Amino acid sequence: RPAGEMKVATRTTMCAAMKRKAILMRALTSRTTTTTPTTGRFSFFSNHGDDQRRYNRRQNHEKFTRRRLQRGGASSSGGESWSDDDKSSSTNSNSASGGTINSPLLRFDDALYEYLLKNTREPKLLKQLREETKAFSPVGARMQIPPEQGNFLRLVVEMINAEKIIEIGVFTGYSSLAMLLPMTERSYDGDVRFHACDIDDDAMAVARKFWKAAKVEHMVREHVGDAKVSVEHIKEEFGENYFDLAFVDADKRAYMGYYEQLLPMMKKGGLIIIDNVLWYGRPVNPDFDKDKKTIAIKEFNEFVVNDSRVSHSLVPIGDGISICRVR
């Protein structure tokens, strides 16, 4: 290429490079350096870009979270600054308390709960049982698990393919029927699938009626009387490592005893589900500090969260359930 053309091409290339550099410098000088008050870290934000909007959203979320924590009685630090006592108690326990609350807590009002029920599956027979239970015992109907919890139990039976189930505290049979219905879809070998333990034969009569309507009565063996005695008789007959799933919704003061009775009777990987472990909010209500049932629930919760024999999760379904998977 002639020398003149080479010089023109070189000048053109240099001009383009200088132009790009000038554009970059203008972009940098048009940005503002800001220190975020919550972290103390420097960030560069465009005066008109998406970064500023993201920063504003983060600031608003942090303000909202701080207000929620303060209304909930937490410290203004949100648990980020612990005392030495807090650190030692956290180290010596499996509890998650003492840490930062990562998101605002969901609170149910009537409209939100109605929305939940609208999006919860409930077989027609279970709905009929709810209505009959209300007629049978308007006051006692609150002892019956809610539809979303019944739906959860049905799902658990399907997920773990439970074949042998024991329930302590049947009442009118809503929870038992919820767990039995998925078993109708499997082949039946004639063995007892479900052991139903309750002290109230009148309530069991309602359950019996609906087991028959669902054509599952042949899978059930009833044990009417003191559940502790019934469980011992079942253990003598069937031995240990027998059950896939246990559901306990009975005398709260006997929870610890039922739990210890059931543990050796469960297969490895079997689930023990304990109901009412949030007990209408009473474990954190000072008015119930001397209530024997509340004390028993609190003692059980504090025990099971540290029990190395099981994997454990406390789930806020219904009135709270503890799910314990036997290791």
Coordinates of C-alpha atoms in Angstrom, one line a residue, residues 37-174:
P37 CA -25.5 3.3 54.8
T38 CA -26.3 -0.3 55.8
T39 CA -23.1 -1.9 54.6
G40 CA -20.5 0.9 54.3
R41 CA -19.4 -0.4 50.9
F42 CA -18.8 1.9 48.0
S43 CA -21.1 1.5 44.9
F44 CA -21.1 3.3 41.6
F45 CA -24.6 4.3 40.4
S46 CA -25.6 5.8 37.1
N47 CA -27.8 8.9 37.7
H48 CA -30.4 7.5 35.4
G49 CA -29.6 3.8 35.2
D50 CA -31.1 0.5 36.5
D51 CA -28.5 0.4 39.3
Q52 CA -30.1 3.4 41.1
R53 CA -33.5 1.8 40.9
R54 CA -32.1 -1.5 42.3
Y55 CA -30.5 0.4 45.2
N56 CA -33.8 2.2 46.0
R57 CA -35.7 -1.0 46.1
R58 CA -33.1 -2.6 48.4
Q59 CA -33.3 0.4 50.7
N60 CA -37.1 0.3 50.8
H61 CA -37.0 -3.5 51.6
E62 CA -34.5 -3.0 54.4
K63 CA -36.6 -0.2 56.0
F64 CA -39.8 -2.4 55.7
T65 CA -38.0 -5.4 57.3
R66 CA -36.7 -3.2 60.2
R67 CA -40.2 -2.0 60.9
R68 CA -41.6 -5.6 60.8
L69 CA -38.8 -6.7 63.2
Q70 CA -39.5 -3.8 65.6
R71 CA -43.2 -4.5 65.6
G72 CA -42.5 -8.2 66.3
G73 CA -40.5 -7.2 69.4
A74 CA -37.1 -8.0 67.9
S75 CA -34.1 -5.8 68.6
S76 CA -33.4 -3.0 66.2
S77 CA -30.3 -4.8 65.0
G78 CA -32.4 -7.7 63.7
G79 CA -30.3 -10.2 65.5
E80 CA -27.1 -9.3 63.6
S81 CA -25.2 -8.2 66.8
W82 CA -25.3 -11.0 69.4
S83 CA -24.2 -10.9 73.0
D84 CA -21.7 -13.4 74.3
D85 CA -24.7 -15.3 75.9
D86 CA -26.5 -15.4 72.6
K87 CA -23.4 -16.8 70.8
S88 CA -22.9 -19.5 73.4
S89 CA -26.5 -20.6 73.5
S90 CA -26.5 -20.8 69.7
T91 CA -23.4 -22.9 69.7
N92 CA -24.8 -25.4 72.2
S93 CA -28.1 -25.9 70.4
N94 CA -29.5 -27.0 67.1
S95 CA -32.0 -24.1 67.3
A96 CA -32.1 -21.5 64.5
S97 CA -33.1 -18.7 67.0
G98 CA -30.8 -15.7 67.4
G99 CA -30.1 -15.2 63.7
T100 CA -31.3 -12.6 61.2
I101 CA -34.9 -13.0 60.0
N102 CA -34.4 -13.2 56.3
S103 CA -37.9 -12.1 55.1
P104 CA -41.1 -10.7 56.6
L105 CA -43.3 -13.3 58.2
L106 CA -46.6 -14.2 56.4
R107 CA -49.6 -13.6 58.5
F108 CA -53.0 -15.2 57.7
D109 CA -56.2 -13.2 57.7
D110 CA -59.6 -14.6 56.8
A111 CA -59.3 -13.6 53.2
L112 CA -55.9 -15.2 52.7
Y113 CA -56.9 -18.4 54.5
E114 CA -60.0 -18.6 52.3
Y115 CA -57.7 -18.2 49.3
L116 CA -55.6 -21.1 50.7
L117 CA -58.7 -23.3 51.1
K118 CA -59.9 -22.4 47.6
N119 CA -56.6 -23.8 46.2
T120 CA -56.6 -26.9 48.5
R121 CA -57.9 -30.3 47.2
E122 CA -60.4 -31.9 49.5
P123 CA -62.3 -35.1 48.4
K124 CA -66.1 -34.9 48.8
L125 CA -66.1 -37.5 51.5
L126 CA -63.7 -35.6 53.7
K127 CA -65.8 -32.5 53.3
Q128 CA -68.9 -34.4 54.4
L129 CA -66.9 -35.7 57.4
R130 CA -66.0 -32.2 58.4
E131 CA -69.7 -31.2 58.4
E132 CA -70.8 -34.3 60.3
T133 CA -68.0 -33.7 62.9
K134 CA -69.4 -30.2 63.4
A135 CA -72.8 -31.6 64.1
F136 CA -71.4 -34.4 66.3
S137 CA -69.5 -31.9 68.5
P138 CA -69.6 -28.2 67.7
V139 CA -67.0 -27.5 70.4
G140 CA -64.9 -30.5 69.8
A141 CA -64.8 -29.9 66.0
R142 CA -61.7 -27.7 66.5
M143 CA -59.8 -30.9 67.4
Q144 CA -60.2 -32.0 63.8
I145 CA -57.3 -31.2 61.5
P146 CA -58.0 -28.5 58.8
P147 CA -58.3 -29.4 55.1
E148 CA -54.8 -28.2 54.2
Q149 CA -53.3 -30.5 56.8
G150 CA -55.4 -33.4 55.6
N151 CA -54.2 -32.8 52.1
F152 CA -50.6 -32.7 53.3
L153 CA -51.0 -36.0 55.1
R154 CA -52.4 -37.6 51.9
L155 CA -49.4 -36.3 50.0
V156 CA -47.0 -37.7 52.6
V157 CA -48.6 -41.2 52.3
E158 CA -48.1 -41.0 48.6
M159 CA -44.5 -39.6 48.7
I160 CA -43.1 -42.2 51.1
N161 CA -45.4 -45.0 49.8
A162 CA -46.5 -45.8 53.3
E163 CA -47.9 -49.3 53.8
K164 CA -48.1 -49.5 57.6
I165 CA -49.5 -46.5 59.5
I166 CA -50.5 -45.9 63.1
E167 CA -52.5 -43.0 64.4
I168 CA -52.8 -42.0 68.1
G169 CA -55.9 -39.8 68.5
V170 CA -58.4 -40.6 65.8
F171 CA -61.4 -38.5 67.0
T172 CA -64.0 -38.7 64.2
G173 CA -61.5 -39.9 61.6
Y174 CA -60.7 -37.0 59.3

